[in-house]
Amino acid sequence: MIRAQNITLVRNNKKILEDVGFDVKKGEFVAIIGPNGAGKTTLVKIVIGLLKPTDGTIKINGVEPEEFIKKRNGVIGYLPQKAIVNWSMPLKVLDVVLIEKLSPFSFFRKYSKEDVERAEYWLEVFGIKNRVNAYIRDLSGGEQQRVSLARCMFNEPEILVLDEPNTAVDAVYNVKIYETLRKLCDNRDITVIMVTHDIGAVTMYVDKVMCLNIKLHCHSSPSAINYSEMLKRVYGNNINIVIHGEKCNNCIFGVRDDRNTH
Ligand SMILES: Nc1ncnc2c1ncn2[C@@H]1O[C@H](COP(=O)(O)OP(=O)(O)OP(=O)(O)O)[C@@H](O)[C@H]1O
Ligand SMILES: [Mg+2]
């Protein structure tokens, strides 16, 4: 569904990305990991057509991302790393989810019943429907993030691109978000690309892990990765990764991986 070939992006004579290539199939759940400044945000912006690479091609269903979006034959949901919602605005949770439907001077107009039901459905999916009538400024950071996820799903996209959706979300809710995203892939065939620093837990839920640090150091299933070697290569020597697995006792994380360590 998504094919990147030889993507290089140069800024101020510096390579931000170098010769990155990968395929993502429809319905796959992919995590992009890598240290700060590795080019993760830059790469996902290229995937959704917000940035053009200096070299290389990116195609979604055979066409460039802009064309894919313009045709509306497939919508992309995007959660940027930096908030696009001003959380101090006097808006309610429902307004934020329905933001796509907002037009100037529409604050006093009622939304359609179907729109409200759809918004409430996605708030329920992300476990935040109980705050539907709350002012967004009264939500915690993690709650705001879950509202943003519901907003991303409102138009029922085919592809969901999430840039660190789990910042400010507690560990238990992180797991719930991963479980929810996994179900979206399995039950609705949605393709999810998620940038995260939560390496240990996410490997239980995703189909593929991309380890990025300017170059793509690997792109394979979580069980095929030699973590100690790969992560030292990508993150450097001073890292101690915990992989959750079947032998986890007293561990809040579920089971998907039987490799080792925790
Ligand atoms: N507009 C820009 N102009 C010049 N350099 C930029 C620009 N945007 C990003 N960069 C540089 O590109 C590199 C990659 O940035 P990017 O935001 O993609 O990293 P990241 O992997 O998402 O990091 P983080 O984990 O901190 O979010 C960084 O060195 C950054 O300083
Ligand atoms: Mg980033």
PDB file of C-alpha atoms and ligand atoms in Angstrom:
ATOM      1  CA  MET A   1       0.000   0.000   0.000  1.00  0.00           C
ATOM      2  CA  ILE A   2       2.828   2.419   0.896  1.00  0.00           C
ATOM      3  CA  ARG A   3       6.134   2.139  -0.921  1.00  0.00           C
ATOM      4  CA  ALA A   4       9.111   4.371  -0.146  1.00  0.00           C
ATOM      5  CA  GLN A   5      12.193   4.048  -2.342  1.00  0.00           C
ATOM      6  CA  ASN A   6      15.593   5.652  -1.815  1.00  0.00           C
ATOM      7  CA  ILE A   7      14.223   8.565   0.224  1.00  0.00           C
ATOM      8  CA  THR A   8      16.893  11.147   0.986  1.00  0.00           C
ATOM      9  CA  LEU A   9      16.224  14.556   2.489  1.00  0.00           C
ATOM     10  CA  VAL A  10      18.953  17.163   2.713  1.00  0.00           C
ATOM     11  CA  ARG A  11      18.649  20.373   4.702  1.00  0.00           C
ATOM     12  CA  ASN A  12      21.441  22.941   5.013  1.00  0.00           C
ATOM     13  CA  ASN A  13      23.823  20.432   3.404  1.00  0.00           C
ATOM     14  CA  LYS A  14      22.980  17.911   6.124  1.00  0.00           C
ATOM     15  CA  LYS A  15      21.365  14.568   5.419  1.00  0.00           C
ATOM     16  CA  ILE A  16      18.251  14.301   7.590  1.00  0.00           C
ATOM     17  CA  LEU A  17      17.284  11.035   5.897  1.00  0.00           C
ATOM     18  CA  GLU A  18      19.471   8.877   3.689  1.00  0.00           C
ATOM     19  CA  ASP A  19      18.362   6.225   1.242  1.00  0.00           C
ATOM     20  CA  VAL A  20      15.325   5.091   3.202  1.00  0.00           C
ATOM     21  CA  GLY A  21      13.157   2.444   1.579  1.00  0.00           C
ATOM     22  CA  PHE A  22      10.310   0.293   2.881  1.00  0.00           C
ATOM     23  CA  ASP A  23       6.949  -1.242   2.043  1.00  0.00           C
ATOM     24  CA  VAL A  24       3.919  -1.146   4.299  1.00  0.00           C
ATOM     25  CA  LYS A  25       1.025  -3.453   3.471  1.00  0.00           C
ATOM     26  CA  LYS A  26      -2.629  -2.608   3.949  1.00  0.00           C
ATOM     27  CA  GLY A  27      -3.761  -3.426   7.484  1.00  0.00           C
ATOM     28  CA  GLU A  28      -0.245  -3.492   8.909  1.00  0.00           C
ATOM     29  CA  PHE A  29       0.661  -1.864  12.221  1.00  0.00           C
ATOM     30  CA  VAL A  30       4.151  -0.419  11.998  1.00  0.00           C
ATOM     31  CA  ALA A  31       6.201   1.298  14.692  1.00  0.00           C
ATOM     32  CA  ILE A  32       8.994   3.735  13.864  1.00  0.00           C
ATOM     33  CA  ILE A  33      11.569   3.984  16.601  1.00  0.00           C
ATOM     34  CA  GLY A  34      14.833   5.876  16.859  1.00  0.00           C
ATOM     35  CA  PRO A  35      16.562   8.505  18.997  1.00  0.00           C
ATOM     36  CA  ASN A  36      15.761  12.233  19.043  1.00  0.00           C
ATOM     37  CA  GLY A  37      16.703  13.838  15.750  1.00  0.00           C
ATOM     38  CA  ALA A  38      16.706  10.501  13.886  1.00  0.00           C
ATOM     39  CA  GLY A  39      14.332  11.868  11.239  1.00  0.00           C
ATOM     40  CA  LYS A  40      11.147  10.080  12.369  1.00  0.00           C
ATOM     41  CA  THR A  41       8.863  13.126  12.179  1.00  0.00           C
ATOM     42  CA  THR A  42      10.476  14.129   8.891  1.00  0.00           C
ATOM     43  CA  LEU A  43       9.821  10.659   7.468  1.00  0.00           C
ATOM     44  CA  VAL A  44       6.142  10.555   8.440  1.00  0.00           C
ATOM     45  CA  LYS A  45       5.668  14.063   6.995  1.00  0.00           C
ATOM     46  CA  ILE A  46       7.075  12.740   3.734  1.00  0.00           C
ATOM     47  CA  VAL A  47       4.702   9.752   3.889  1.00  0.00           C
ATOM     48  CA  ILE A  48       1.662  12.038   4.133  1.00  0.00           C
ATOM     49  CA  GLY A  49       2.941  14.491   1.530  1.00  0.00           C
ATOM     50  CA  LEU A  50       3.687  17.440   3.840  1.00  0.00           C
ATOM     51  CA  LEU A  51       7.360  17.360   2.850  1.00  0.00           C
ATOM     52  CA  LYS A  52       8.988  16.467  -0.440  1.00  0.00           C
ATOM     53  CA  PRO A  53      12.140  14.360  -0.345  1.00  0.00           C
ATOM     54  CA  THR A  54      15.276  15.679  -2.048  1.00  0.00           C
ATOM     55  CA  ASP A  55      15.608  12.288  -3.730  1.00  0.00           C
ATOM     56  CA  GLY A  56      13.549   9.157  -3.944  1.00  0.00           C
ATOM     57  CA  THR A  57       9.861   8.384  -4.278  1.00  0.00           C
ATOM     58  CA  ILE A  58       6.952   7.723  -1.990  1.00  0.00           C
ATOM     59  CA  LYS A  59       3.794   6.150  -3.347  1.00  0.00           C
ATOM     60  CA  ILE A  60       0.496   5.234  -1.749  1.00  0.00           C
ATOM     61  CA  ASN A  61      -1.499   2.794  -3.868  1.00  0.00           C
ATOM     62  CA  GLY A  62       0.790   3.717  -6.735  1.00  0.00           C
ATOM     63  CA  VAL A  63       0.317   7.487  -6.585  1.00  0.00           C
ATOM     64  CA  GLU A  64       2.018  10.336  -4.706  1.00  0.00           C
ATOM     65  CA  PRO A  65       0.544  11.086  -1.251  1.00  0.00           C
ATOM     66  CA  GLU A  66      -0.923  14.447  -2.388  1.00  0.00           C
ATOM     67  CA  GLU A  67      -2.801  12.753  -5.188  1.00  0.00           C
ATOM     68  CA  PHE A  68      -3.959   9.961  -2.897  1.00  0.00           C
ATOM     69  CA  ILE A  69      -5.424  12.511  -0.482  1.00  0.00           C
ATOM     70  CA  LYS A  70      -6.855  14.763  -3.203  1.00  0.00           C
ATOM     71  CA  LYS A  71      -8.753  11.932  -4.820  1.00  0.00           C
ATOM     72  CA  ARG A  72     -10.344  11.180  -1.442  1.00  0.00           C
ATOM     73  CA  ASN A  73     -10.262   7.566  -2.435  1.00  0.00           C
ATOM     74  CA  GLY A  74      -8.439   7.164   0.811  1.00  0.00           C
ATOM     75  CA  VAL A  75      -8.159   9.582   3.686  1.00  0.00           C
ATOM     76  CA  ILE A  76      -5.120   9.772   5.920  1.00  0.00           C
ATOM     77  CA  GLY A  77      -5.557  10.519   9.624  1.00  0.00           C
ATOM     78  CA  TYR A  78      -2.546  12.347  11.041  1.00  0.00           C
ATOM     79  CA  LEU A  79      -1.688  13.078  14.643  1.00  0.00           C
ATOM     80  CA  PRO A  80       1.291  15.458  14.608  1.00  0.00           C
ATOM     81  CA  GLN A  81       3.934  15.432  17.316  1.00  0.00           C
ATOM     82  CA  LYS A  82       3.170  19.052  18.139  1.00  0.00           C
ATOM     83  CA  ALA A  83      -0.419  19.872  19.040  1.00  0.00           C
ATOM     84  CA  ILE A  84      -2.531  21.530  16.389  1.00  0.00           C
ATOM     85  CA  VAL A  85      -5.315  22.118  18.880  1.00  0.00           C
ATOM     86  CA  ASN A  86      -4.984  25.095  21.206  1.00  0.00           C
ATOM     87  CA  TRP A  87      -6.024  23.321  24.381  1.00  0.00           C
ATOM     88  CA  SER A  88      -6.737  26.581  26.222  1.00  0.00           C
ATOM     89  CA  MET A  89      -9.570  27.482  23.818  1.00  0.00           C
ATOM     90  CA  PRO A  90     -13.088  27.458  25.283  1.00  0.00           C
ATOM     91  CA  LEU A  91     -14.032  24.347  23.309  1.00  0.00           C
ATOM     92  CA  LYS A  92     -15.632  21.174  24.481  1.00  0.00           C
ATOM     93  CA  VAL A  93     -14.358  17.669  23.722  1.00  0.00           C
ATOM     94  CA  LEU A  94     -17.104  17.085  21.151  1.00  0.00           C
ATOM     95  CA  ASP A  95     -16.101  20.283  19.276  1.00  0.00           C
ATOM     96  CA  VAL A  96     -12.536  19.035  18.907  1.00  0.00           C
ATOM     97  CA  VAL A  97     -13.563  15.672  17.498  1.00  0.00           C
ATOM     98  CA  LEU A  98     -15.929  17.428  15.118  1.00  0.00           C
ATOM     99  CA  ILE A  99     -13.310  20.039  14.203  1.00  0.00           C
ATOM    100  CA  GLU A 100     -13.358  18.923  10.560  1.00  0.00           C
ATOM    101  CA  LYS A 101     -16.992  19.925  10.461  1.00  0.00           C
ATOM    102  CA  LEU A 102     -16.391  23.341  12.010  1.00  0.00           C
ATOM    103  CA  SER A 103     -16.566  26.297   9.680  1.00  0.00           C
ATOM    104  CA  PRO A 104     -16.309  29.993  10.583  1.00  0.00           C
ATOM    105  CA  PHE A 105     -19.312  31.171  12.639  1.00  0.00           C
ATOM    106  CA  SER A 106     -20.523  27.620  13.052  1.00  0.00           C
ATOM    107  CA  PHE A 107     -20.024  27.560  16.804  1.00  0.00           C
ATOM    108  CA  PHE A 108     -23.705  28.043  17.467  1.00  0.00           C
ATOM    109  CA  ARG A 109     -24.885  25.637  14.801  1.00  0.00           C
ATOM    110  CA  LYS A 110     -25.911  22.198  15.847  1.00  0.00           C
ATOM    111  CA  TYR A 111     -24.070  19.215  14.454  1.00  0.00           C
ATOM    112  CA  SER A 112     -26.081  16.479  12.806  1.00  0.00           C
ATOM    113  CA  LYS A 113     -27.171  13.575  14.982  1.00  0.00           C
ATOM    114  CA  GLU A 114     -25.042  11.217  12.862  1.00  0.00           C
ATOM    115  CA  ASP A 115     -21.940  13.376  13.337  1.00  0.00           C
ATOM    116  CA  VAL A 116     -22.414  13.454  17.091  1.00  0.00           C
ATOM    117  CA  GLU A 117     -22.960   9.705  17.216  1.00  0.00           C
ATOM    118  CA  ARG A 118     -19.849   9.092  15.147  1.00  0.00           C
ATOM    119  CA  ALA A 119     -17.781  11.403  17.367  1.00  0.00           C
ATOM    120  CA  GLU A 120     -19.092   9.706  20.478  1.00  0.00           C
ATOM    121  CA  TYR A 121     -18.322   6.316  19.003  1.00  0.00           C
ATOM    122  CA  TRP A 122     -14.650   7.206  18.523  1.00  0.00           C
ATOM    123  CA  LEU A 123     -14.440   8.814  21.957  1.00  0.00           C
ATOM    124  CA  GLU A 124     -15.784   5.564  23.362  1.00  0.00           C
ATOM    125  CA  VAL A 125     -13.223   3.536  21.390  1.00  0.00           C
ATOM    126  CA  PHE A 126     -10.418   5.562  22.976  1.00  0.00           C
ATOM    127  CA  GLY A 127     -12.024   5.387  26.433  1.00  0.00           C
ATOM    128  CA  ILE A 128     -12.797   9.066  26.850  1.00  0.00           C
ATOM    129  CA  LYS A 129     -16.509   9.326  26.074  1.00  0.00           C
ATOM    130  CA  ASN A 130     -17.246  10.131  29.710  1.00  0.00           C
ATOM    131  CA  ARG A 131     -15.642  13.565  29.127  1.00  0.00           C
ATOM    132  CA  VAL A 132     -17.617  14.390  25.978  1.00  0.00           C
ATOM    133  CA  ASN A 133     -19.071  17.576  27.468  1.00  0.00           C
ATOM    134  CA  ALA A 134     -15.966  18.663  29.346  1.00  0.00           C
ATOM    135  CA  TYR A 135     -13.993  21.756  28.353  1.00  0.00           C
ATOM    136  CA  ILE A 136     -10.759  20.663  26.721  1.00  0.00           C
ATOM    137  CA  ARG A 137      -8.676  22.933  28.970  1.00  0.00           C
ATOM    138  CA  ASP A 138      -9.884  20.826  31.937  1.00  0.00           C
ATOM    139  CA  LEU A 139      -8.494  17.572  30.515  1.00  0.00           C
ATOM    140  CA  SER A 140      -5.190  16.028  31.491  1.00  0.00           C
ATOM    141  CA  GLY A 141      -2.458  15.724  28.826  1.00  0.00           C
ATOM    142  CA  GLY A 142      -3.201  12.024  28.368  1.00  0.00           C
ATOM    143  CA  GLU A 143      -6.925  12.672  28.046  1.00  0.00           C
ATOM    144  CA  GLN A 144      -6.263  15.381  25.444  1.00  0.00           C
ATOM    145  CA  GLN A 145      -4.161  12.902  23.500  1.00  0.00           C
ATOM    146  CA  ARG A 146      -6.999  10.370  23.481  1.00  0.00           C
ATOM    147  CA  VAL A 147      -9.410  13.056  22.247  1.00  0.00           C
ATOM    148  CA  SER A 148      -6.916  13.788  19.441  1.00  0.00           C
ATOM    149  CA  LEU A 149      -6.891  10.100  18.486  1.00  0.00           C
ATOM    150  CA  ALA A 150     -10.699  10.109  18.325  1.00  0.00           C
ATOM    151  CA  ARG A 151     -10.524  13.225  16.109  1.00  0.00           C
ATOM    152  CA  CYS A 152      -8.073  11.466  13.765  1.00  0.00           C
ATOM    153  CA  MET A 153     -10.508   8.581  13.341  1.00  0.00           C
ATOM    154  CA  PHE A 154     -13.621  10.727  12.819  1.00  0.00           C
ATOM    155  CA  ASN A 155     -13.313  10.654   9.023  1.00  0.00           C
ATOM    156  CA  GLU A 156     -12.582   6.924   9.162  1.00  0.00           C
ATOM    157  CA  PRO A 157      -9.234   7.047   7.370  1.00  0.00           C
ATOM    158  CA  GLU A 158      -7.590   4.142   5.588  1.00  0.00           C
ATOM    159  CA  ILE A 159      -4.200   5.134   6.931  1.00  0.00           C
ATOM    160  CA  LEU A 160      -3.445   6.450  10.381  1.00  0.00           C
ATOM    161  CA  VAL A 161      -0.113   8.204  10.929  1.00  0.00           C
ATOM    162  CA  LEU A 162       0.626   8.918  14.578  1.00  0.00           C
ATOM    163  CA  ASP A 163       3.679  10.857  15.722  1.00  0.00           C
ATOM    164  CA  GLU A 164       4.220   9.917  19.367  1.00  0.00           C
ATOM    165  CA  PRO A 165       0.568   9.436  20.313  1.00  0.00           C
ATOM    166  CA  ASN A 166       1.561   8.144  23.720  1.00  0.00           C
ATOM    167  CA  THR A 167       3.368  11.147  25.138  1.00  0.00           C
ATOM    168  CA  ALA A 168       1.619  12.054  28.403  1.00  0.00           C
ATOM    169  CA  VAL A 169      -0.454   8.857  28.389  1.00  0.00           C
ATOM    170  CA  ASP A 170       0.027   6.581  31.392  1.00  0.00           C
ATOM    171  CA  ALA A 171       1.327   3.027  30.962  1.00  0.00           C
ATOM    172  CA  VAL A 172      -2.044   1.323  31.383  1.00  0.00           C
ATOM    173  CA  TYR A 173      -3.681   3.589  28.824  1.00  0.00           C
ATOM    174  CA  ASN A 174      -0.735   3.212  26.495  1.00  0.00           C
ATOM    175  CA  VAL A 175      -1.468  -0.510  26.374  1.00  0.00           C
ATOM    176  CA  LYS A 176      -5.148   0.210  25.750  1.00  0.00           C
ATOM    177  CA  ILE A 177      -4.229   2.524  22.882  1.00  0.00           C
ATOM    178  CA  TYR A 178      -1.976  -0.144  21.339  1.00  0.00           C
ATOM    179  CA  GLU A 179      -4.732  -2.741  21.735  1.00  0.00           C
ATOM    180  CA  THR A 180      -7.230  -0.394  20.103  1.00  0.00           C
ATOM    181  CA  LEU A 181      -4.877   0.336  17.199  1.00  0.00           C
ATOM    182  CA  ARG A 182      -4.220  -3.394  16.786  1.00  0.00           C
ATOM    183  CA  LYS A 183      -7.979  -3.989  16.527  1.00  0.00           C
ATOM    184  CA  LEU A 184      -8.331  -1.197  13.957  1.00  0.00           C
ATOM    185  CA  CYS A 185      -5.751  -2.993  11.824  1.00  0.00           C
ATOM    186  CA  ASP A 186      -7.243  -6.459  12.313  1.00  0.00           C
ATOM    187  CA  ASN A 187     -10.950  -5.633  12.110  1.00  0.00           C
ATOM    188  CA  ARG A 188     -11.042  -2.640   9.780  1.00  0.00           C
ATOM    189  CA  ASP A 189      -7.913  -3.197   7.709  1.00  0.00           C
ATOM    190  CA  ILE A 190      -6.591   0.245   8.655  1.00  0.00           C
ATOM    191  CA  THR A 191      -2.871   0.771   8.144  1.00  0.00           C
ATOM    192  CA  VAL A 192      -1.196   2.336  11.180  1.00  0.00           C
ATOM    193  CA  ILE A 193       2.232   3.956  11.216  1.00  0.00           C
ATOM    194  CA  MET A 194       3.210   5.070  14.685  1.00  0.00           C
ATOM    195  CA  VAL A 195       6.309   6.905  15.844  1.00  0.00           C
ATOM    196  CA  THR A 196       7.103   6.019  19.428  1.00  0.00           C
ATOM    197  CA  HIS A 197       9.833   5.927  22.034  1.00  0.00           C
ATOM    198  CA  ASP A 198       7.996   3.172  23.904  1.00  0.00           C
ATOM    199  CA  ILE A 199      10.124   0.410  22.411  1.00  0.00           C
ATOM    200  CA  GLY A 200       9.616  -2.230  25.085  1.00  0.00           C
ATOM    201  CA  ALA A 201       5.812  -2.413  25.055  1.00  0.00           C
ATOM    202  CA  VAL A 202       4.996  -1.605  21.480  1.00  0.00           C
ATOM    203  CA  THR A 203       6.800  -4.646  20.094  1.00  0.00           C
ATOM    204  CA  MET A 204       3.978  -6.843  21.418  1.00  0.00           C
ATOM    205  CA  TYR A 205       1.384  -5.168  19.239  1.00  0.00           C
ATOM    206  CA  VAL A 206       2.990  -4.235  15.946  1.00  0.00           C
ATOM    207  CA  ASP A 207       3.670  -6.283  12.806  1.00  0.00           C
ATOM    208  CA  LYS A 208       6.858  -4.451  11.904  1.00  0.00           C
ATOM    209  CA  VAL A 209       9.399  -2.250  13.606  1.00  0.00           C
ATOM    210  CA  MET A 210      11.415   0.315  11.673  1.00  0.00           C
ATOM    211  CA  CYS A 211      14.586   1.393  13.458  1.00  0.00           C
ATOM    212  CA  LEU A 212      15.573   4.755  12.048  1.00  0.00           C
ATOM    213  CA  ASN A 213      18.583   6.937  12.584  1.00  0.00           C
ATOM    214  CA  ILE A 214      18.971   8.918   9.357  1.00  0.00           C
ATOM    215  CA  LYS A 215      19.260   5.542   7.611  1.00  0.00           C
ATOM    216  CA  LEU A 216      16.730   2.793   8.089  1.00  0.00           C
ATOM    217  CA  HIS A 217      18.661   0.250  10.132  1.00  0.00           C
ATOM    218  CA  CYS A 218      15.962  -2.373  10.047  1.00  0.00           C
ATOM    219  CA  HIS A 219      12.413  -2.973   9.013  1.00  0.00           C
ATOM    220  CA  SER A 220      11.220  -6.338  10.211  1.00  0.00           C
ATOM    221  CA  SER A 221       8.841  -8.186  12.486  1.00  0.00           C
ATOM    222  CA  PRO A 222       9.533  -7.633  16.201  1.00  0.00           C
ATOM    223  CA  SER A 223      10.514 -11.278  16.691  1.00  0.00           C
ATOM    224  CA  ALA A 224      13.145 -11.121  13.928  1.00  0.00           C
ATOM    225  CA  ILE A 225      15.082  -8.258  15.481  1.00  0.00           C
ATOM    226  CA  ASN A 226      18.213  -8.755  17.497  1.00  0.00           C
ATOM    227  CA  TYR A 227      17.384  -5.974  19.919  1.00  0.00           C
ATOM    228  CA  SER A 228      20.605  -5.619  21.840  1.00  0.00           C
ATOM    229  CA  GLU A 229      22.626  -5.354  18.658  1.00  0.00           C
ATOM    230  CA  MET A 230      20.186  -3.241  16.676  1.00  0.00           C
ATOM    231  CA  LEU A 231      19.322  -0.795  19.418  1.00  0.00           C
ATOM    232  CA  LYS A 232      22.935  -0.274  20.389  1.00  0.00           C
ATOM    233  CA  ARG A 233      23.604   0.495  16.739  1.00  0.00           C
ATOM    234  CA  VAL A 234      20.712   2.936  16.534  1.00  0.00           C
ATOM    235  CA  TYR A 235      20.733   4.425  20.043  1.00  0.00           C
ATOM    236  CA  GLY A 236      24.344   3.947  21.093  1.00  0.00           C
ATOM    237  CA  ASN A 237      25.795   1.881  23.908  1.00  0.00           C
ATOM    238  CA  ASN A 238      24.133   3.395  26.948  1.00  0.00           C
ATOM    239  CA  ILE A 239      20.792   1.735  26.653  1.00  0.00           C
ATOM    240  CA  ASN A 240      19.081  -1.069  28.465  1.00  0.00           C
ATOM    241  CA  ILE A 241      15.942  -2.253  26.739  1.00  0.00           C
ATOM    242  CA  VAL A 242      13.285  -4.336  28.444  1.00  0.00           C
ATOM    243  CA  ILE A 243      11.305  -6.583  26.135  1.00  0.00           C
ATOM    244  CA  HIS A 244       8.057  -7.860  27.617  1.00  0.00           C
ATOM    245  CA  GLY A 245       7.229 -11.483  26.961  1.00  0.00           C
ATOM    246  CA  GLU A 246       5.367 -14.581  27.906  1.00  0.00           C
ATOM    247  CA  LYS A 247       7.417 -15.105  31.037  1.00  0.00           C
ATOM    248  CA  CYS A 248       6.483 -11.693  32.411  1.00  0.00           C
ATOM    249  CA  ASN A 249       5.123 -12.158  35.918  1.00  0.00           C
ATOM    250  CA  ASN A 250       3.357  -9.274  37.594  1.00  0.00           C
ATOM    251  CA  CYS A 251       3.650  -7.392  34.344  1.00  0.00           C
ATOM    252  CA  ILE A 252       0.829  -5.187  33.168  1.00  0.00           C
ATOM    253  CA  PHE A 253       1.726  -5.849  29.568  1.00  0.00           C
ATOM    254  CA  GLY A 254       0.136  -8.702  27.649  1.00  0.00           C
ATOM    255  CA  VAL A 255       1.693 -11.516  25.726  1.00  0.00           C
ATOM    256  CA  ARG A 256       2.813 -11.490  22.153  1.00  0.00           C
ATOM    257  CA  ASP A 257       6.484 -12.208  22.242  1.00  0.00           C
ATOM    258  CA  ASP A 258       8.316 -15.098  23.852  1.00  0.00           C
ATOM    259  CA  ARG A 259      11.856 -14.007  23.359  1.00  0.00           C
ATOM    260  CA  ASN A 260      13.487 -13.025  26.568  1.00  0.00           C
ATOM    261  CA  THR A 261      14.574 -10.703  29.260  1.00  0.00           C
ATOM    262  CA  HIS A 262      11.743  -9.334  31.378  1.00  0.00           C
TER     263      HIS A 262
HETATM  264  N1  LIG B   1      12.698  22.700   9.217  1.00  0.00           N
HETATM  265  C1  LIG B   1      13.900  22.203   9.498  1.00  0.00           C
HETATM  266  N2  LIG B   1      15.036  22.821   9.085  1.00  0.00           N
HETATM  267  C2  LIG B   1      16.259  22.293   9.340  1.00  0.00           C
HETATM  268  N3  LIG B   1      16.455  21.150  10.033  1.00  0.00           N
HETATM  269  C3  LIG B   1      15.372  20.506  10.481  1.00  0.00           C
HETATM  270  C4  LIG B   1      14.039  20.984  10.231  1.00  0.00           C
HETATM  271  N4  LIG B   1      13.145  20.104  10.777  1.00  0.00           N
HETATM  272  C5  LIG B   1      13.906  19.134  11.363  1.00  0.00           C
HETATM  273  N5  LIG B   1      15.217  19.371  11.175  1.00  0.00           N
HETATM  274  C6  LIG B   1      16.332  18.536  11.654  1.00  0.00           C
HETATM  275  O1  LIG B   1      16.135  17.250  11.130  1.00  0.00           O
HETATM  276  C7  LIG B   1      16.558  16.262  12.071  1.00  0.00           C
HETATM  277  C8  LIG B   1      15.442  15.261  12.254  1.00  0.00           C
HETATM  278  O2  LIG B   1      14.328  15.909  12.855  1.00  0.00           O
HETATM  279  P1  LIG B   1      12.992  15.118  13.204  1.00  0.00           P
HETATM  280  O3  LIG B   1      12.058  16.101  13.819  1.00  0.00           O
HETATM  281  O4  LIG B   1      12.535  14.396  11.996  1.00  0.00           O
HETATM  282  O5  LIG B   1      13.541  14.068  14.279  1.00  0.00           O
HETATM  283  P2  LIG B   1      12.740  13.022  15.181  1.00  0.00           P
HETATM  284  O6  LIG B   1      13.346  11.683  14.939  1.00  0.00           O
HETATM  285  O7  LIG B   1      11.273  13.161  14.951  1.00  0.00           O
HETATM  286  O8  LIG B   1      13.137  13.476  16.664  1.00  0.00           O
HETATM  287  P3  LIG B   1      12.250  13.479  18.023  1.00  0.00           P
HETATM  288  O9  LIG B   1      12.339  12.098  18.602  1.00  0.00           O
HETATM  289  O10 LIG B   1      12.963  14.458  18.883  1.00  0.00           O
HETATM  290  O11 LIG B   1      10.869  13.909  17.701  1.00  0.00           O
HETATM  291  C9  LIG B   1      16.943  17.022  13.336  1.00  0.00           C
HETATM  292  O12 LIG B   1      18.342  17.103  13.377  1.00  0.00           O
HETATM  293  C10 LIG B   1      16.308  18.377  13.163  1.00  0.00           C
HETATM  294  O13 LIG B   1      17.080  19.360  13.794  1.00  0.00           O
HETATM  295 MG    MG B   2       9.705  13.734  16.088  1.00  0.00          MG
END
